[in-house]
Amino acid sequence: MEVFEKGEKIIHILLKASFAIKQSKVKGPAREIQFLGVKWQDRRWQIPTEVINKITAMSPPTSKKETQAFLGAIRFWRMHIPEYSQIMSPLYLVTRKKNDFHWSPEQQQAFAQIKQEIAHAVALSPVRTGPDVKNVLYSAAGNNGLSWSLWQKVPGETRGRPLGFWSRSYRESKANYTPTEKEILAAYEGVQAASEVIGTEAQLLLAPRLPVLGWMFKGKVPSTHHATDATWSKWIALITQRARIRNPNRPGILEIITNWPEGENFGLMDEEEQEQVTRAEEAPPYNQLPEEETRYALFTDGSCRIVGMNRKWKAAV
């Protein structure tokens, strides 16, 4: 705006000096620019229309090389796509050296879904600062990987603005973690990513699907766990340090337990609209249960699947 105002003054000076200026040659401030392939409109980062059209017009790959080319075209825009890693997993599978190329219905479904996600990708907002800005980190652990997203909201907005979406498939032994450990891992990865975007001084509202901070401030490893003690110590150190980085009246991290929004329903609700979700707690040892409860106690293997908003556990027989 400052540049535009100075341009107006220059035009006024030239006209006063009897210079002739064609109005058609005078351009006002641009509402949209494209730089290094990224489209910026109203200060938001968007995928250019020509990129969307190019990707959605692509035919299904017929070889590993073509699949890799498609992955390369998509990868740069992954921060616009919730659960990118989980969606793309079947496509990465066919590019592995040890695997022969085989395009199954699973790959075709992933191919069609990612093109749909690109076509409807949301614009990413610039980082806003100030005491009225709420920074909310949604984190979740699914069957196939971790997801987290960072949102901001200021008074007067009905929905939050996304700053980015991240996701990661489970690597190595992490797939064997307990559901609680997977949720903590998602929060840990999310806090790291959020700190890189908004800095470590801004307060962060953490919204996991299961409570995390309680485990961190206990400072000890639960009786049932798969992650190593060293990994637990790493989680505890980072999250508790980030939580204590501000004064006691405004901690660095606050936890809000709420239904994790997905797809087009992503948004940041006001406090009074947040659904109250019962906090999960570690069950007592079997030998400490009342006699009546021992009749119905189930021993689980630490795994579960997410069905809608519910978690279904498998009893170990």
mmCIF file of C-alpha atoms in Angstrom, residues 11-299:
data_model
loop_
_atom_site.group_PDB
_atom_site.id
_atom_site.type_symbol
_atom_site.label_atom_id
_atom_site.label_comp_id
_atom_site.label_asym_id
_atom_site.label_seq_id
_atom_site.Cartn_x
_atom_site.Cartn_y
_atom_site.Cartn_z
ATOM 1 C CA ILE A 11 1.917 10.502 -11.126
ATOM 2 C CA HIS A 12 0.538 13.700 -9.587
ATOM 3 C CA ILE A 13 3.964 15.387 -9.860
ATOM 4 C CA LEU A 14 4.340 14.308 -13.506
ATOM 5 C CA LEU A 15 0.868 15.571 -14.433
ATOM 6 C CA LYS A 16 1.557 18.872 -12.688
ATOM 7 C CA ALA A 17 4.714 19.187 -14.799
ATOM 8 C CA SER A 18 2.567 18.804 -17.980
ATOM 9 C CA PHE A 19 3.614 15.226 -18.735
ATOM 10 C CA ALA A 20 1.032 13.125 -20.590
ATOM 11 C CA ILE A 21 0.295 9.753 -18.992
ATOM 12 C CA LYS A 22 -1.889 7.067 -20.543
ATOM 13 C CA GLN A 23 -4.297 5.780 -17.919
ATOM 14 C CA SER A 24 -4.150 2.324 -19.515
ATOM 15 C CA LYS A 25 -0.439 2.169 -18.646
ATOM 16 C CA VAL A 26 -1.074 2.839 -14.963
ATOM 17 C CA LYS A 27 -1.509 -0.307 -12.883
ATOM 18 C CA GLY A 28 -2.714 -0.402 -9.301
ATOM 19 C CA PRO A 29 -1.465 -2.763 -6.588
ATOM 20 C CA ALA A 30 -1.659 -6.425 -7.621
ATOM 21 C CA ARG A 31 -3.938 -8.658 -5.566
ATOM 22 C CA GLU A 32 -2.232 -11.728 -6.915
ATOM 23 C CA ILE A 33 1.385 -12.626 -7.695
ATOM 24 C CA GLN A 34 3.191 -15.808 -8.650
ATOM 25 C CA PHE A 35 6.741 -16.373 -7.432
ATOM 26 C CA LEU A 36 8.857 -19.536 -7.816
ATOM 27 C CA GLY A 37 5.777 -21.425 -8.956
ATOM 28 C CA VAL A 38 3.711 -20.466 -5.894
ATOM 29 C CA LYS A 39 0.587 -18.331 -6.189
ATOM 30 C CA TRP A 40 0.052 -15.669 -3.516
ATOM 31 C CA GLN A 41 -3.411 -14.129 -3.364
ATOM 32 C CA ASP A 42 -4.685 -11.954 -0.502
ATOM 33 C CA ARG A 43 -1.453 -12.901 1.326
ATOM 34 C CA ARG A 44 -2.323 -16.612 1.141
ATOM 35 C CA TRP A 45 -0.250 -19.367 -0.422
ATOM 36 C CA GLN A 46 -2.237 -21.254 -3.065
ATOM 37 C CA ILE A 47 -1.610 -23.906 -5.688
ATOM 38 C CA PRO A 48 -1.705 -22.179 -9.115
ATOM 39 C CA THR A 49 -4.644 -23.105 -11.336
ATOM 40 C CA GLU A 50 -2.364 -24.292 -14.145
ATOM 41 C CA VAL A 51 -0.641 -26.704 -11.728
ATOM 42 C CA ILE A 52 -3.996 -28.079 -10.574
ATOM 43 C CA ASN A 53 -5.127 -28.531 -14.182
ATOM 44 C CA LYS A 54 -1.872 -30.252 -15.143
ATOM 45 C CA ILE A 55 -2.019 -32.707 -12.235
ATOM 46 C CA THR A 56 -5.717 -33.532 -12.538
ATOM 47 C CA ALA A 57 -5.270 -34.195 -16.282
ATOM 48 C CA MET A 58 -2.492 -36.756 -15.731
ATOM 49 C CA SER A 59 -3.198 -40.335 -16.787
ATOM 50 C CA PRO A 60 -2.465 -43.280 -14.463
ATOM 51 C CA PRO A 61 1.256 -44.207 -14.552
ATOM 52 C CA THR A 62 2.290 -47.312 -16.471
ATOM 53 C CA SER A 63 5.797 -47.694 -15.000
ATOM 54 C CA LYS A 64 7.896 -46.900 -11.943
ATOM 55 C CA LYS A 65 9.457 -43.942 -13.745
ATOM 56 C CA GLU A 66 6.068 -42.416 -14.542
ATOM 57 C CA THR A 67 4.925 -42.994 -10.954
ATOM 58 C CA GLN A 68 8.027 -41.214 -9.641
ATOM 59 C CA ALA A 69 7.345 -38.294 -11.983
ATOM 60 C CA PHE A 70 3.787 -38.042 -10.657
ATOM 61 C CA LEU A 71 5.026 -38.177 -7.059
ATOM 62 C CA GLY A 72 7.503 -35.409 -7.843
ATOM 63 C CA ALA A 73 4.734 -33.202 -9.225
ATOM 64 C CA ILE A 74 2.649 -33.681 -6.071
ATOM 65 C CA ARG A 75 5.292 -33.665 -3.326
ATOM 66 C CA PHE A 76 5.972 -29.899 -3.398
ATOM 67 C CA TRP A 77 2.314 -29.210 -2.458
ATOM 68 C CA ARG A 78 2.043 -31.749 0.370
ATOM 69 C CA MET A 79 1.561 -29.073 3.074
ATOM 70 C CA HIS A 80 -1.816 -28.276 1.475
ATOM 71 C CA ILE A 81 -3.044 -31.867 1.806
ATOM 72 C CA PRO A 82 -4.212 -33.443 5.089
ATOM 73 C CA GLU A 83 -2.883 -36.995 5.606
ATOM 74 C CA TYR A 84 -0.705 -36.780 2.493
ATOM 75 C CA SER A 85 1.601 -39.653 3.519
ATOM 76 C CA GLN A 86 -1.248 -42.052 4.200
ATOM 77 C CA ILE A 87 -2.974 -41.242 0.902
ATOM 78 C CA MET A 88 0.224 -41.598 -1.126
ATOM 79 C CA SER A 89 1.526 -44.740 0.579
ATOM 80 C CA PRO A 90 0.219 -47.177 -2.113
ATOM 81 C CA LEU A 91 1.935 -45.107 -4.829
ATOM 82 C CA TYR A 92 5.279 -45.060 -3.028
ATOM 83 C CA LEU A 93 4.948 -48.821 -2.602
ATOM 84 C CA VAL A 94 5.155 -49.511 -6.356
ATOM 85 C CA THR A 95 8.333 -47.404 -6.734
ATOM 86 C CA ARG A 96 10.438 -49.500 -4.358
ATOM 87 C CA LYS A 97 13.376 -51.251 -5.993
ATOM 88 C CA LYS A 98 12.463 -54.662 -4.591
ATOM 89 C CA ASN A 99 8.893 -54.445 -5.908
ATOM 90 C CA ASP A 100 7.780 -55.116 -9.460
ATOM 91 C CA PHE A 101 5.506 -52.465 -10.925
ATOM 92 C CA HIS A 102 1.892 -53.502 -10.439
ATOM 93 C CA TRP A 103 -0.960 -50.991 -10.698
ATOM 94 C CA SER A 104 -3.780 -52.437 -8.594
ATOM 95 C CA PRO A 105 -7.171 -50.954 -7.581
ATOM 96 C CA GLU A 106 -5.457 -49.729 -4.394
ATOM 97 C CA GLN A 107 -3.008 -47.614 -6.419
ATOM 98 C CA GLN A 108 -5.794 -46.371 -8.669
ATOM 99 C CA GLN A 109 -7.858 -45.292 -5.669
ATOM 100 C CA ALA A 110 -4.892 -43.407 -4.173
ATOM 101 C CA PHE A 111 -4.158 -41.811 -7.563
ATOM 102 C CA ALA A 112 -7.759 -40.597 -7.924
ATOM 103 C CA GLN A 113 -7.956 -39.418 -4.308
ATOM 104 C CA ILE A 114 -4.775 -37.341 -4.395
ATOM 105 C CA LYS A 115 -5.913 -35.617 -7.599
ATOM 106 C CA GLN A 116 -9.199 -34.820 -5.880
ATOM 107 C CA GLU A 117 -7.313 -33.444 -2.859
ATOM 108 C CA ILE A 118 -5.162 -31.248 -5.113
ATOM 109 C CA ALA A 119 -8.244 -29.907 -6.903
ATOM 110 C CA HIS A 120 -9.819 -28.890 -3.581
ATOM 111 C CA ALA A 121 -6.667 -27.937 -1.659
ATOM 112 C CA VAL A 122 -7.053 -25.048 0.772
ATOM 113 C CA ALA A 123 -4.909 -21.909 0.722
ATOM 114 C CA LEU A 124 -2.340 -21.586 3.511
ATOM 115 C CA SER A 125 -2.383 -18.422 5.595
ATOM 116 C CA PRO A 126 0.655 -16.330 6.567
ATOM 117 C CA VAL A 127 1.687 -16.390 10.223
ATOM 118 C CA ARG A 128 -0.079 -13.779 12.319
ATOM 119 C CA THR A 129 1.188 -12.503 15.665
ATOM 120 C CA GLY A 130 -0.345 -10.708 18.612
ATOM 121 C CA PRO A 131 -2.022 -11.425 21.959
ATOM 122 C CA ASP A 132 -5.390 -12.216 20.337
ATOM 123 C CA VAL A 133 -4.024 -14.867 17.962
ATOM 124 C CA LYS A 134 -4.744 -18.473 18.931
ATOM 125 C CA ASN A 135 -2.323 -21.092 17.613
ATOM 126 C CA VAL A 136 -3.929 -24.538 17.593
ATOM 127 C CA LEU A 137 -2.092 -27.748 16.791
ATOM 128 C CA TYR A 138 -4.319 -30.718 15.945
ATOM 129 C CA SER A 139 -2.479 -34.040 16.160
ATOM 130 C CA ALA A 140 -3.654 -37.602 15.646
ATOM 131 C CA ALA A 141 -2.324 -41.124 15.186
ATOM 132 C CA GLY A 142 -4.165 -43.364 12.744
ATOM 133 C CA ASN A 143 -3.730 -46.965 11.692
ATOM 134 C CA ASN A 144 -1.148 -46.139 9.017
ATOM 135 C CA GLY A 145 0.606 -43.018 10.252
ATOM 136 C CA LEU A 146 0.669 -39.677 12.043
ATOM 137 C CA SER A 147 -1.061 -36.449 11.080
ATOM 138 C CA TRP A 148 -0.925 -32.949 12.471
ATOM 139 C CA SER A 149 -2.001 -29.503 11.317
ATOM 140 C CA LEU A 150 -1.433 -25.955 12.562
ATOM 141 C CA TRP A 151 -4.226 -23.370 12.597
ATOM 142 C CA GLN A 152 -4.626 -19.749 13.694
ATOM 143 C CA LYS A 153 -7.728 -17.847 14.699
ATOM 144 C CA VAL A 154 -8.343 -14.239 15.726
ATOM 145 C CA PRO A 155 -11.516 -12.642 17.164
ATOM 146 C CA GLY A 156 -14.193 -12.122 14.524
ATOM 147 C CA GLU A 157 -13.306 -15.199 12.472
ATOM 148 C CA THR A 158 -15.808 -18.020 12.323
ATOM 149 C CA ARG A 159 -13.162 -20.534 11.256
ATOM 150 C CA GLY A 160 -9.458 -20.833 11.795
ATOM 151 C CA ARG A 161 -6.929 -20.362 8.998
ATOM 152 C CA PRO A 162 -4.562 -23.261 8.273
ATOM 153 C CA LEU A 163 -0.812 -22.673 8.258
ATOM 154 C CA GLY A 164 0.009 -26.168 7.050
ATOM 155 C CA PHE A 165 -0.723 -29.889 7.125
ATOM 156 C CA TRP A 166 1.880 -32.557 7.888
ATOM 157 C CA SER A 167 1.808 -36.335 7.940
ATOM 158 C CA ARG A 168 4.175 -39.257 8.222
ATOM 159 C CA SER A 169 3.883 -43.008 7.858
ATOM 160 C CA TYR A 170 5.071 -45.192 10.719
ATOM 161 C CA ARG A 171 8.723 -46.125 10.411
ATOM 162 C CA GLU A 172 10.319 -49.314 11.676
ATOM 163 C CA SER A 173 9.211 -50.215 15.222
ATOM 164 C CA LYS A 174 6.935 -47.180 15.623
ATOM 165 C CA ALA A 175 4.078 -49.176 14.103
ATOM 166 C CA ASN A 176 4.218 -51.367 17.237
ATOM 167 C CA TYR A 177 3.801 -48.465 19.670
ATOM 168 C CA THR A 178 0.742 -48.462 21.925
ATOM 169 C CA PRO A 179 -2.080 -46.070 20.911
ATOM 170 C CA THR A 180 -1.030 -43.663 23.679
ATOM 171 C CA GLU A 181 2.583 -43.699 22.491
ATOM 172 C CA LYS A 182 1.477 -43.050 18.914
ATOM 173 C CA GLU A 183 -0.574 -40.048 20.055
ATOM 174 C CA ILE A 184 2.398 -38.712 22.017
ATOM 175 C CA LEU A 185 4.648 -39.208 18.980
ATOM 176 C CA ALA A 186 2.167 -37.271 16.803
ATOM 177 C CA ALA A 187 2.093 -34.439 19.352
ATOM 178 C CA TYR A 188 5.902 -34.464 19.640
ATOM 179 C CA GLU A 189 6.384 -34.226 15.865
ATOM 180 C CA GLY A 190 3.650 -31.583 15.685
ATOM 181 C CA VAL A 191 5.166 -29.391 18.400
ATOM 182 C CA GLN A 192 8.506 -29.472 16.588
ATOM 183 C CA ALA A 193 6.895 -28.482 13.266
ATOM 184 C CA ALA A 194 4.755 -25.765 14.883
ATOM 185 C CA SER A 195 7.772 -24.241 16.637
ATOM 186 C CA GLU A 196 9.529 -23.906 13.278
ATOM 187 C CA VAL A 197 6.516 -22.033 11.860
ATOM 188 C CA ILE A 198 5.407 -19.752 14.727
ATOM 189 C CA GLY A 199 8.532 -19.805 16.894
ATOM 190 C CA THR A 200 8.966 -21.084 20.433
ATOM 191 C CA GLU A 201 7.662 -17.986 22.219
ATOM 192 C CA ALA A 202 4.054 -18.143 20.958
ATOM 193 C CA GLN A 203 1.536 -20.031 23.067
ATOM 194 C CA LEU A 204 0.340 -23.272 21.502
ATOM 195 C CA LEU A 205 -3.031 -24.939 22.081
ATOM 196 C CA LEU A 206 -2.473 -28.668 21.654
ATOM 197 C CA ALA A 207 -5.519 -30.666 20.519
ATOM 198 C CA PRO A 208 -4.650 -34.394 20.411
ATOM 199 C CA ARG A 209 -7.178 -37.209 20.187
ATOM 200 C CA LEU A 210 -5.922 -38.613 23.491
ATOM 201 C CA PRO A 211 -4.462 -36.561 26.376
ATOM 202 C CA VAL A 212 -0.703 -36.103 26.177
ATOM 203 C CA LEU A 213 0.468 -33.477 28.684
ATOM 204 C CA GLY A 214 -0.558 -35.560 31.700
ATOM 205 C CA TRP A 215 1.828 -38.325 30.666
ATOM 206 C CA MET A 216 4.597 -35.827 29.989
ATOM 207 C CA PHE A 217 4.362 -34.085 33.359
ATOM 208 C CA LYS A 218 4.270 -37.414 35.201
ATOM 209 C CA GLY A 219 7.838 -37.730 34.013
ATOM 210 C CA LYS A 220 7.833 -41.528 34.096
ATOM 211 C CA VAL A 221 7.290 -44.317 31.615
ATOM 212 C CA PRO A 222 3.957 -46.185 31.961
ATOM 213 C CA SER A 223 3.966 -49.857 32.871
ATOM 214 C CA THR A 224 2.792 -50.867 29.368
ATOM 215 C CA HIS A 225 4.926 -49.404 26.596
ATOM 216 C CA HIS A 226 6.837 -50.301 23.436
ATOM 217 C CA ALA A 227 8.975 -47.188 22.933
ATOM 218 C CA THR A 228 12.353 -47.199 24.673
ATOM 219 C CA ASP A 229 12.996 -45.278 27.882
ATOM 220 C CA ALA A 230 15.330 -42.992 25.917
ATOM 221 C CA THR A 231 12.522 -42.164 23.477
ATOM 222 C CA TRP A 232 10.139 -41.384 26.339
ATOM 223 C CA SER A 233 12.786 -39.123 27.917
ATOM 224 C CA LYS A 234 13.142 -37.281 24.591
ATOM 225 C CA TRP A 235 9.371 -36.738 24.344
ATOM 226 C CA ILE A 236 9.114 -35.559 27.951
ATOM 227 C CA ALA A 237 12.069 -33.158 27.668
ATOM 228 C CA LEU A 238 10.862 -31.387 24.514
ATOM 229 C CA ILE A 239 7.168 -31.071 25.381
ATOM 230 C CA THR A 240 7.605 -30.054 29.036
ATOM 231 C CA GLN A 241 10.312 -27.533 28.121
ATOM 232 C CA ARG A 242 8.026 -26.011 25.465
ATOM 233 C CA ALA A 243 5.126 -25.941 27.940
ATOM 234 C CA ARG A 244 7.170 -24.061 30.553
ATOM 235 C CA ILE A 245 8.760 -21.573 28.165
ATOM 236 C CA ARG A 246 6.377 -18.748 29.141
ATOM 237 C CA ASN A 247 5.281 -17.395 32.537
ATOM 238 C CA PRO A 248 3.056 -19.604 34.763
ATOM 239 C CA ASN A 249 -0.037 -17.501 33.994
ATOM 240 C CA ARG A 250 0.373 -18.152 30.256
ATOM 241 C CA PRO A 251 2.124 -21.499 29.699
ATOM 242 C CA GLY A 252 3.769 -22.315 26.393
ATOM 243 C CA ILE A 253 1.401 -25.232 25.726
ATOM 244 C CA LEU A 254 -2.193 -25.749 26.834
ATOM 245 C CA GLU A 255 -4.033 -28.959 26.046
ATOM 246 C CA ILE A 256 -7.601 -29.009 24.758
ATOM 247 C CA ILE A 257 -9.252 -32.377 24.245
ATOM 248 C CA THR A 258 -11.713 -32.140 21.395
ATOM 249 C CA ASN A 259 -12.904 -34.142 18.426
ATOM 250 C CA TRP A 260 -10.185 -33.832 15.808
ATOM 251 C CA PRO A 261 -11.625 -32.115 12.697
ATOM 252 C CA GLU A 262 -11.090 -33.780 9.331
ATOM 253 C CA GLY A 263 -11.408 -32.888 5.649
ATOM 254 C CA GLU A 264 -13.701 -29.953 4.922
ATOM 255 C CA ASN A 265 -14.750 -29.789 8.582
ATOM 256 C CA PHE A 266 -11.347 -28.510 9.643
ATOM 257 C CA GLY A 267 -11.754 -25.409 11.761
ATOM 258 C CA LEU A 268 -11.120 -23.972 15.188
ATOM 259 C CA MET A 269 -14.159 -23.910 17.452
ATOM 260 C CA ASP A 270 -14.812 -21.372 20.188
ATOM 261 C CA GLU A 271 -14.306 -22.607 23.737
ATOM 262 C CA GLU A 272 -18.026 -22.926 24.417
ATOM 263 C CA GLU A 273 -18.442 -25.070 21.279
ATOM 264 C CA GLN A 274 -15.711 -27.560 22.127
ATOM 265 C CA GLU A 275 -17.052 -31.026 22.805
ATOM 266 C CA GLN A 276 -16.015 -32.376 26.159
ATOM 267 C CA VAL A 277 -14.251 -35.695 25.715
ATOM 268 C CA THR A 278 -13.500 -37.998 28.629
ATOM 269 C CA ARG A 279 -9.783 -38.218 29.294
ATOM 270 C CA ALA A 280 -8.235 -41.649 28.996
ATOM 271 C CA GLU A 281 -6.270 -43.070 31.912
ATOM 272 C CA GLU A 282 -3.980 -46.057 32.297
ATOM 273 C CA ALA A 283 -5.888 -49.022 33.705
ATOM 274 C CA PRO A 284 -4.788 -50.409 37.094
ATOM 275 C CA PRO A 285 -3.000 -53.781 37.212
ATOM 276 C CA TYR A 286 -5.284 -56.805 37.025
ATOM 277 C CA ASN A 287 -4.503 -57.889 40.595
ATOM 278 C CA GLN A 288 -5.715 -54.511 41.894
ATOM 279 C CA LEU A 289 -9.151 -54.690 40.266
ATOM 280 C CA PRO A 290 -12.270 -55.304 42.379
ATOM 281 C CA GLU A 291 -13.415 -58.935 42.139
ATOM 282 C CA GLU A 292 -16.531 -57.953 40.158
ATOM 283 C CA GLU A 293 -14.445 -56.158 37.499
ATOM 284 C CA THR A 294 -12.029 -59.062 37.017
ATOM 285 C CA ARG A 295 -14.882 -61.011 35.402
ATOM 286 C CA TYR A 296 -15.071 -58.467 32.571
ATOM 287 C CA ALA A 297 -11.421 -57.419 32.267
ATOM 288 C CA LEU A 298 -9.809 -57.816 28.844
ATOM 289 C CA PHE A 299 -6.103 -58.063 28.120
#
